[in-house]
GROMACS .gro file of C-alpha atoms in nm:
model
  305
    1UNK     CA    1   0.116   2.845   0.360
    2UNK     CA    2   0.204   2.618   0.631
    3UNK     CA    3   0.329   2.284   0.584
    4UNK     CA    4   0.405   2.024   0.889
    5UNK     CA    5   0.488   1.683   0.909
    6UNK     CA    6   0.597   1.445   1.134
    7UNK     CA    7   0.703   1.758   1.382
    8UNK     CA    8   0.843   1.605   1.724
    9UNK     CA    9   1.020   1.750   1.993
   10UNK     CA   10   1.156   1.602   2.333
   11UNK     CA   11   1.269   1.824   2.636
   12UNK     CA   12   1.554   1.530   2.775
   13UNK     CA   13   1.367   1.187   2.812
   14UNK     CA   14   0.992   1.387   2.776
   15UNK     CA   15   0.822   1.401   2.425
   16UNK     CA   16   0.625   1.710   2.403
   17UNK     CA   17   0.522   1.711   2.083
   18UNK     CA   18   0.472   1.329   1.915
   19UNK     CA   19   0.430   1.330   1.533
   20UNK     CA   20   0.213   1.585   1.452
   21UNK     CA   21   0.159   1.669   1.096
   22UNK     CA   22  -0.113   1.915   0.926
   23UNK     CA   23  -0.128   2.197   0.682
   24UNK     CA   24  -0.277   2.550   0.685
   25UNK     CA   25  -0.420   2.753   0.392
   26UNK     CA   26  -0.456   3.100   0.314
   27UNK     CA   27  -0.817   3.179   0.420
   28UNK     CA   28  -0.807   2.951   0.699
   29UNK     CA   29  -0.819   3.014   1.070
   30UNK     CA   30  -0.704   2.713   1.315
   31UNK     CA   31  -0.781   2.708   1.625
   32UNK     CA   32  -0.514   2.541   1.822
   33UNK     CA   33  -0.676   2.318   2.171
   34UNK     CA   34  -0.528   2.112   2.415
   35UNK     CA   35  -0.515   2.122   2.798
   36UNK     CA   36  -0.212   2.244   2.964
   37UNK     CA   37   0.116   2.077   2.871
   38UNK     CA   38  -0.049   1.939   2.577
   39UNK     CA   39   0.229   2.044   2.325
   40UNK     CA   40   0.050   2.351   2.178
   41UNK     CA   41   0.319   2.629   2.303
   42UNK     CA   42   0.591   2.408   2.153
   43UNK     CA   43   0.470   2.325   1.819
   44UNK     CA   44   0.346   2.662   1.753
   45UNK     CA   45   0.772   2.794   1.848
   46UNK     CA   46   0.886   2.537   1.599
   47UNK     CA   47   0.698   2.639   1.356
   48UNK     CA   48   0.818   3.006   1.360
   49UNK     CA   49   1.170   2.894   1.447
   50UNK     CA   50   1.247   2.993   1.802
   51UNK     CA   51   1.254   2.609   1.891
   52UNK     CA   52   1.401   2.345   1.661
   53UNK     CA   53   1.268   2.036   1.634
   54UNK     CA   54   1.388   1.726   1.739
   55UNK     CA   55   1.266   1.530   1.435
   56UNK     CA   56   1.018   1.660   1.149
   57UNK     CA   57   0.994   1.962   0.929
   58UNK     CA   58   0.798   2.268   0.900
   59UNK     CA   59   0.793   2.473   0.621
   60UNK     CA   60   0.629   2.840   0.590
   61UNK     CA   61   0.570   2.981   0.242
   62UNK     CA   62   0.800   2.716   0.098
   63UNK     CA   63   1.038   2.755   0.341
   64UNK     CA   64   1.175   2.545   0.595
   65UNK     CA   65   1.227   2.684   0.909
   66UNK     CA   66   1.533   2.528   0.975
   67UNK     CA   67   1.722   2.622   0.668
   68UNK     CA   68   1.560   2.926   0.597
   69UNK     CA   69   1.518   3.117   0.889
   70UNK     CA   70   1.553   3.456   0.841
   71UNK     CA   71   1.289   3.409   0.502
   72UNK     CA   72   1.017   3.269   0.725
   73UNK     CA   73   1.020   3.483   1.031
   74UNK     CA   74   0.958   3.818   0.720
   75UNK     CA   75   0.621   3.608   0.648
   76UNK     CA   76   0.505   3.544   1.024
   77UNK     CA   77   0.355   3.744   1.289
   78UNK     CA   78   0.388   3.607   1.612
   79UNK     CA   79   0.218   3.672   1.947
   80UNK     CA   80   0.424   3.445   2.194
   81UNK     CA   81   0.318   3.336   2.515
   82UNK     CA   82   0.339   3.597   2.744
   83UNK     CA   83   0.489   3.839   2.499
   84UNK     CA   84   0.795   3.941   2.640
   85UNK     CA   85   0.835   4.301   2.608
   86UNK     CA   86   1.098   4.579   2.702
   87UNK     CA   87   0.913   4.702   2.965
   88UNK     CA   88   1.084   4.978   3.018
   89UNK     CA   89   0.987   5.140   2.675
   90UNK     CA   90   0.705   5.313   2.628
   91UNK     CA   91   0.446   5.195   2.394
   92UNK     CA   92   0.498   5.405   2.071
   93UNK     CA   93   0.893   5.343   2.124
   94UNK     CA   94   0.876   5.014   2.117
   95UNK     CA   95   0.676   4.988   1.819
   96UNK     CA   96   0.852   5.191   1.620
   97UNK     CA   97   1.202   4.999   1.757
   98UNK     CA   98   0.951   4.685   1.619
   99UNK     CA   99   0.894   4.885   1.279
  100UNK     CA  100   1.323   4.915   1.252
  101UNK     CA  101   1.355   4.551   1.289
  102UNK     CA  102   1.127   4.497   1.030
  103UNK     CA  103   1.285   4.716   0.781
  104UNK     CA  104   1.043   5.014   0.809
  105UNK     CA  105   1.171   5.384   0.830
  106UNK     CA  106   1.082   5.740   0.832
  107UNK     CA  107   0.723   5.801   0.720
  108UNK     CA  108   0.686   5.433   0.621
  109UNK     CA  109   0.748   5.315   1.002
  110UNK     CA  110   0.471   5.592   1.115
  111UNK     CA  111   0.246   5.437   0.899
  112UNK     CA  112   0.260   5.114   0.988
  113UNK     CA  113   0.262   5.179   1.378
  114UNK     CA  114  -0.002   5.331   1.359
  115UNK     CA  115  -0.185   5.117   1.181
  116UNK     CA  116  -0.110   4.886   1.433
  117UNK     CA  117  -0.208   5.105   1.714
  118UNK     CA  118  -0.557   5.145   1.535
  119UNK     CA  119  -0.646   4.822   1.489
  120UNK     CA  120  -0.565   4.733   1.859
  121UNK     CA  121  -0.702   5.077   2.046
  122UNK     CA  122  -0.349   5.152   2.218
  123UNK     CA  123  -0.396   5.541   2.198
  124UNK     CA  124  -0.465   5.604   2.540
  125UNK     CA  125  -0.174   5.421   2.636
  126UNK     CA  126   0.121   5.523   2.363
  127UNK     CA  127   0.330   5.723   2.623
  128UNK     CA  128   0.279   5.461   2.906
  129UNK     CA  129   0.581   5.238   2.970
  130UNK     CA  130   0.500   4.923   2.927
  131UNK     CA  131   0.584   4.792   3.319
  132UNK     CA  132   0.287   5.027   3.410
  133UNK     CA  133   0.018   4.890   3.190
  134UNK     CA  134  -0.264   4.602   3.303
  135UNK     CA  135  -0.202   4.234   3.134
  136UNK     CA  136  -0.449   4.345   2.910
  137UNK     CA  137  -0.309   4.623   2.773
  138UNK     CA  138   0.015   4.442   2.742
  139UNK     CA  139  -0.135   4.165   2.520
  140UNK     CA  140  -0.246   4.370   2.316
  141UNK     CA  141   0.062   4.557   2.269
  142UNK     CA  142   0.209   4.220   2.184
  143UNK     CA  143  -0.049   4.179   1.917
  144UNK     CA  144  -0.033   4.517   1.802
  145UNK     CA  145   0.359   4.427   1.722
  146UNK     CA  146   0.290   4.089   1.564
  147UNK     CA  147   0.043   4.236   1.308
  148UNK     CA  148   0.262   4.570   1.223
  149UNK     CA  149   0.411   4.462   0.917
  150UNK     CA  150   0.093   4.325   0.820
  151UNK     CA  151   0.231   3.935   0.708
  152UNK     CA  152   0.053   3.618   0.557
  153UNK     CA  153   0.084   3.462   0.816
  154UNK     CA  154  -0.010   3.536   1.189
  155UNK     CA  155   0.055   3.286   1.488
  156UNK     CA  156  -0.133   3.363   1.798
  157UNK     CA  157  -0.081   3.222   2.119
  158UNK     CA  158  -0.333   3.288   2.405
  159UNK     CA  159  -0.443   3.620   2.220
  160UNK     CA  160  -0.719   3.681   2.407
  161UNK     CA  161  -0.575   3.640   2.764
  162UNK     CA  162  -0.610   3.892   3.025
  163UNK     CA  163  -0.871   4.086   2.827
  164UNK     CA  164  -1.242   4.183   2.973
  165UNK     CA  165  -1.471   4.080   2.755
  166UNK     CA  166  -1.524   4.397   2.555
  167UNK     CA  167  -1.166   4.371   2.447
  168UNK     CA  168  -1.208   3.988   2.362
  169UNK     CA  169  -1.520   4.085   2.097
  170UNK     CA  170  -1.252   4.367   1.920
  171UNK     CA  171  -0.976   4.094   1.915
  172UNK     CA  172  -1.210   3.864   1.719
  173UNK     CA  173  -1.393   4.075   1.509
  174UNK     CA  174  -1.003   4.196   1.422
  175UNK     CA  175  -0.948   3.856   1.326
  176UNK     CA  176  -1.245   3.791   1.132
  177UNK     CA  177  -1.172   4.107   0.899
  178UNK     CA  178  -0.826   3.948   0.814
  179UNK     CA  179  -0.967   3.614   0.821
  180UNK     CA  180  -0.957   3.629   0.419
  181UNK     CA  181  -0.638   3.765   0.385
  182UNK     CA  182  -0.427   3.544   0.614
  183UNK     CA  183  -0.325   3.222   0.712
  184UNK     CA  184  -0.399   3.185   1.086
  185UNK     CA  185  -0.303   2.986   1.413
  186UNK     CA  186  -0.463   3.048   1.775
  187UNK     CA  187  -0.407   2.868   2.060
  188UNK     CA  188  -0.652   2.902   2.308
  189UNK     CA  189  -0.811   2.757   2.592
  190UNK     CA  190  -1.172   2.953   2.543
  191UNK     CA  191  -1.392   2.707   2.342
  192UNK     CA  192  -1.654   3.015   2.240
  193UNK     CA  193  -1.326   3.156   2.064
  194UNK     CA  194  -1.319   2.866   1.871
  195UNK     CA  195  -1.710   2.822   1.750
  196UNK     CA  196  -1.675   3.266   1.662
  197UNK     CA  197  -1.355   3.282   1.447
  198UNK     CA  198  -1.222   2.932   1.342
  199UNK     CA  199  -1.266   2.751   1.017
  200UNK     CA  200  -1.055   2.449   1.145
  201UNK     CA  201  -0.988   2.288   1.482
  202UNK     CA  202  -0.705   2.060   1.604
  203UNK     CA  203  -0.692   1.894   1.937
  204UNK     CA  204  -0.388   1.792   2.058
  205UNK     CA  205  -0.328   1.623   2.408
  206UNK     CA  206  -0.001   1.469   2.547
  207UNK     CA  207   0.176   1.547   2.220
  208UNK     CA  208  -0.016   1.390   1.993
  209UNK     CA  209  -0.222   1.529   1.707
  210UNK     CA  210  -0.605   1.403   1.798
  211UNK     CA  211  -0.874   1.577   1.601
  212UNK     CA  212  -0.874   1.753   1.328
  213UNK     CA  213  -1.172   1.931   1.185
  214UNK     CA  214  -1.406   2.227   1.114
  215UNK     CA  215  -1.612   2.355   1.493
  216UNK     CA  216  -1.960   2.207   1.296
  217UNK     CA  217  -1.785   1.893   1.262
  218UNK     CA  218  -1.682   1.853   1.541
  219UNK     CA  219  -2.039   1.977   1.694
  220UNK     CA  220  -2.177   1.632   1.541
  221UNK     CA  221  -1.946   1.411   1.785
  222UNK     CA  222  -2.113   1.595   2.055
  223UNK     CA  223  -2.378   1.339   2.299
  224UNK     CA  224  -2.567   1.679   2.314
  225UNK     CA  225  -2.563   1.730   1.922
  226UNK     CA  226  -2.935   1.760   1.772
  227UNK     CA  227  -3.083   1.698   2.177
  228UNK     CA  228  -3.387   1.870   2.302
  229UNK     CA  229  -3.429   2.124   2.580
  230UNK     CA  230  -3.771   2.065   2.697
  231UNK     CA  231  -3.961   2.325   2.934
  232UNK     CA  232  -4.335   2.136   3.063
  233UNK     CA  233  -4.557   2.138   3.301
  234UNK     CA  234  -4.481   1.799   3.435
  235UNK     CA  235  -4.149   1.707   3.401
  236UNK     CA  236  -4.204   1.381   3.523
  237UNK     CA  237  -4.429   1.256   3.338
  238UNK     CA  238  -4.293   1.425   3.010
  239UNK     CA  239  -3.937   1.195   3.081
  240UNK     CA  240  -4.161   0.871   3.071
  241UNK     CA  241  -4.312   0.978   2.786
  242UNK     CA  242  -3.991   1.083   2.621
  243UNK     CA  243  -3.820   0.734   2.715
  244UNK     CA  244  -4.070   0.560   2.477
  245UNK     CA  245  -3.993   0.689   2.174
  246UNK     CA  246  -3.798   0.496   1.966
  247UNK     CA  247  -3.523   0.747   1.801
  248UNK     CA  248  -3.442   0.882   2.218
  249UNK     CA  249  -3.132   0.734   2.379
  250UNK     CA  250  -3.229   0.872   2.702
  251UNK     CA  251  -3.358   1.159   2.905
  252UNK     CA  252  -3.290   1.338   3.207
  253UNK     CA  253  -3.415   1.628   3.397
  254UNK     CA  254  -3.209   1.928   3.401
  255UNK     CA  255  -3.395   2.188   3.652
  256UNK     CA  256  -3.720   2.337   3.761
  257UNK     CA  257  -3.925   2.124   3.487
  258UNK     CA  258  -3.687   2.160   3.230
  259UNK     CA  259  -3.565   1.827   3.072
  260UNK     CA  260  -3.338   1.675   2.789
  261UNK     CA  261  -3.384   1.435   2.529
  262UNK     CA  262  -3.039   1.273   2.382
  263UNK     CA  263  -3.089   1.134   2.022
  264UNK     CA  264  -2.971   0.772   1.945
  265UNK     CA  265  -2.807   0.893   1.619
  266UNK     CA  266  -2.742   1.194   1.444
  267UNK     CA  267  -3.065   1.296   1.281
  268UNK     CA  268  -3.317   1.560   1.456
  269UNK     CA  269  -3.588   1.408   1.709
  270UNK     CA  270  -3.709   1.756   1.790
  271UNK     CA  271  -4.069   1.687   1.601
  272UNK     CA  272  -4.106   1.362   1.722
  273UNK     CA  273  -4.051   1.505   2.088
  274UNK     CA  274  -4.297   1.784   2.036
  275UNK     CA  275  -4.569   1.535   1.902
  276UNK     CA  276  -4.522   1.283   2.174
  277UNK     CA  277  -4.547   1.585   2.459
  278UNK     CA  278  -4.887   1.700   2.292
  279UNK     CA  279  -5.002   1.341   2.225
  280UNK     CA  280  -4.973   1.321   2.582
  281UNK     CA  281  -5.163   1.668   2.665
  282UNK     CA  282  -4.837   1.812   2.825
  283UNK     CA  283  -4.817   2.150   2.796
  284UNK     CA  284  -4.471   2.315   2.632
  285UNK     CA  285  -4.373   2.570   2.763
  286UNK     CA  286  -4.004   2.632   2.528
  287UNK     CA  287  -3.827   2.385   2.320
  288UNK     CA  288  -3.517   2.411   2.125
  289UNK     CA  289  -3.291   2.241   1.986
  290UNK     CA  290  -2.916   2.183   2.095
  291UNK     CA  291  -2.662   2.262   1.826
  292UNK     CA  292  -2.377   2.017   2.048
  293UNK     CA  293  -2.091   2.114   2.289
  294UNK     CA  294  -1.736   2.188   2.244
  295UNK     CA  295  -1.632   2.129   2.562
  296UNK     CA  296  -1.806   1.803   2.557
  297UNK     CA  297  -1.628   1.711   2.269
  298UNK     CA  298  -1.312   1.840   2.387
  299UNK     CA  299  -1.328   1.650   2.745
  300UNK     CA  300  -1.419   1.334   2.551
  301UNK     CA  301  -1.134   1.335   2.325
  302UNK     CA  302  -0.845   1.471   2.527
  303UNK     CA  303  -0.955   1.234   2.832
  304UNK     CA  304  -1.010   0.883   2.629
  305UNK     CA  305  -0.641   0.934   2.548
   0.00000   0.00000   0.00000
């Protein structure tokens, strides 16, 4: 549904966005990382059309988004950063002023606002103008006009910002119920968001395209992938003990006689760990084993670059 290749854009003498190329199916939900200034923003308005690249296509649906503007915008429902908003309308006004642009009218429009005003709880705030309401309310009023005429496509950027976390749980259980339905983008800076509703990661950093892959995947490149969180009663002695053992990389003691045990590859040590610790009478205790770190991951690769 989304085709990109060799997208590059420069702001004057500064590349913001260096080569990158992927594709997105319907079914699949990216997540979209990089730190700040990475070239996330920017690939993400090329892609719907509000920026134009400098080099590199993008095409939506079969579309390009150069030629066929008009054509790919009907497919895509975007939540910019920020969201600009009228903020002197109210919230059900500017919805259904939304609704017109899209086409919609009389009952049909009614429908489909509120629709959108379901699936994003607005109803306490449909008369409010939009200058009163908290940045929480206002994202989701953004999102609430992005998914209103319910297209294939939906690009999110920052969706979850500004909510509490109550509001962050209903904004990705939203997106896991149209997970199937859609092709989706989200750029976000909240690595939990990532593990709960993506099926695909890229990390992007300086421009450049760095990693892309499935959250398990990228789990595995993770030093704390398949570790051990040890609680003993001598925490000590249990690191000397750990040290020994041949498939341990190393060890190190993480609070009151808690302790970790790094692998030296890939595969599980946690049964070796647990025999060692009785071999050497040491009572456990809790031990469990570490499924890896995003943000790990995500400061090794965007740093080494």
């Amino acid at each position: 549904m989304i085709e990109v290749e060799s997208l590059c854009k420069n702001f004057g003498p500064n590349l913001a966005v260096d080569n990158i190329s992927f594709s997105l199916q319907k079914g699949e939900v990216l997540g979209f990382l990089g730190p700040n200034g990475a070239g996330k923003s920017t690939t993400m308005k090329m892609i719907t059309g509000f920026l134009p690249p400098s080099s590199g296509t993008a095409q939506v649906n079969g579309f390009d988004v150069q030629e066929h503007p008009i054509e790919v915008k009907k497919s895509i429902g975007y939540l910019p950063e920020g969201a600009p908003m009228w903020s002197d309308m109210n919230v059900a006004n500017f919805l259904h002023f939304i609704a017109d642009v899209r086409g919609f009218n009389g009952k049909e429009a009614d429908a489909k606002v509120t629709d959108a005003v379901d699936q994003t709880h607005l109803h306490d705030v449909l008369l409010q103008p939009i200058e009163t309401l908290s940045k929480g309310f206002k994202r989701r009023v953004g999102l609430a006009q992005a998914l209103l005429h319910d297209p294939e496509i939906l690009i999110l950027d920052e969706p979850t910002d500004g909510l509490d976390p109550n509001q962050k749980h209903e904004v990705r259980r939203l997106i896991q119920r149209m997970a199937g339905k859609k092709a989706i983008i989200i750029s976000t800076h909240i690595l939990e968001e990532v593990e709960a509703v993506c099926t695909r990661a890229i990390i992007i950093a300086k421009g450049k395209l760095l990693a892309d892959a499935s959250p398990n995947e990228l789990l595995k490149r993770s030093k704390h992938y398949n570790g051990v969180s040890v609680s003993v009663s001598n925490a000590e002695k249990a690191k000397k003990v750990l040290e020994a053992l041949e498939p341990v990389r190393s060890v190190e003691i993480t609070g009151d006689n808690w302790l970790l045990a790094y692998p030296k590859g890939k595969d599980p040590i946690n049964e070796d760990v647990a025999q060692a610790l009785r071999s050497a009478r040491l009572k456990v205790n809790e031990i469990r084993l570490e499924a890896g770190r995003l943000d790990d991951v995500f400061r090794t690769i965007t740093t080494k670059n």
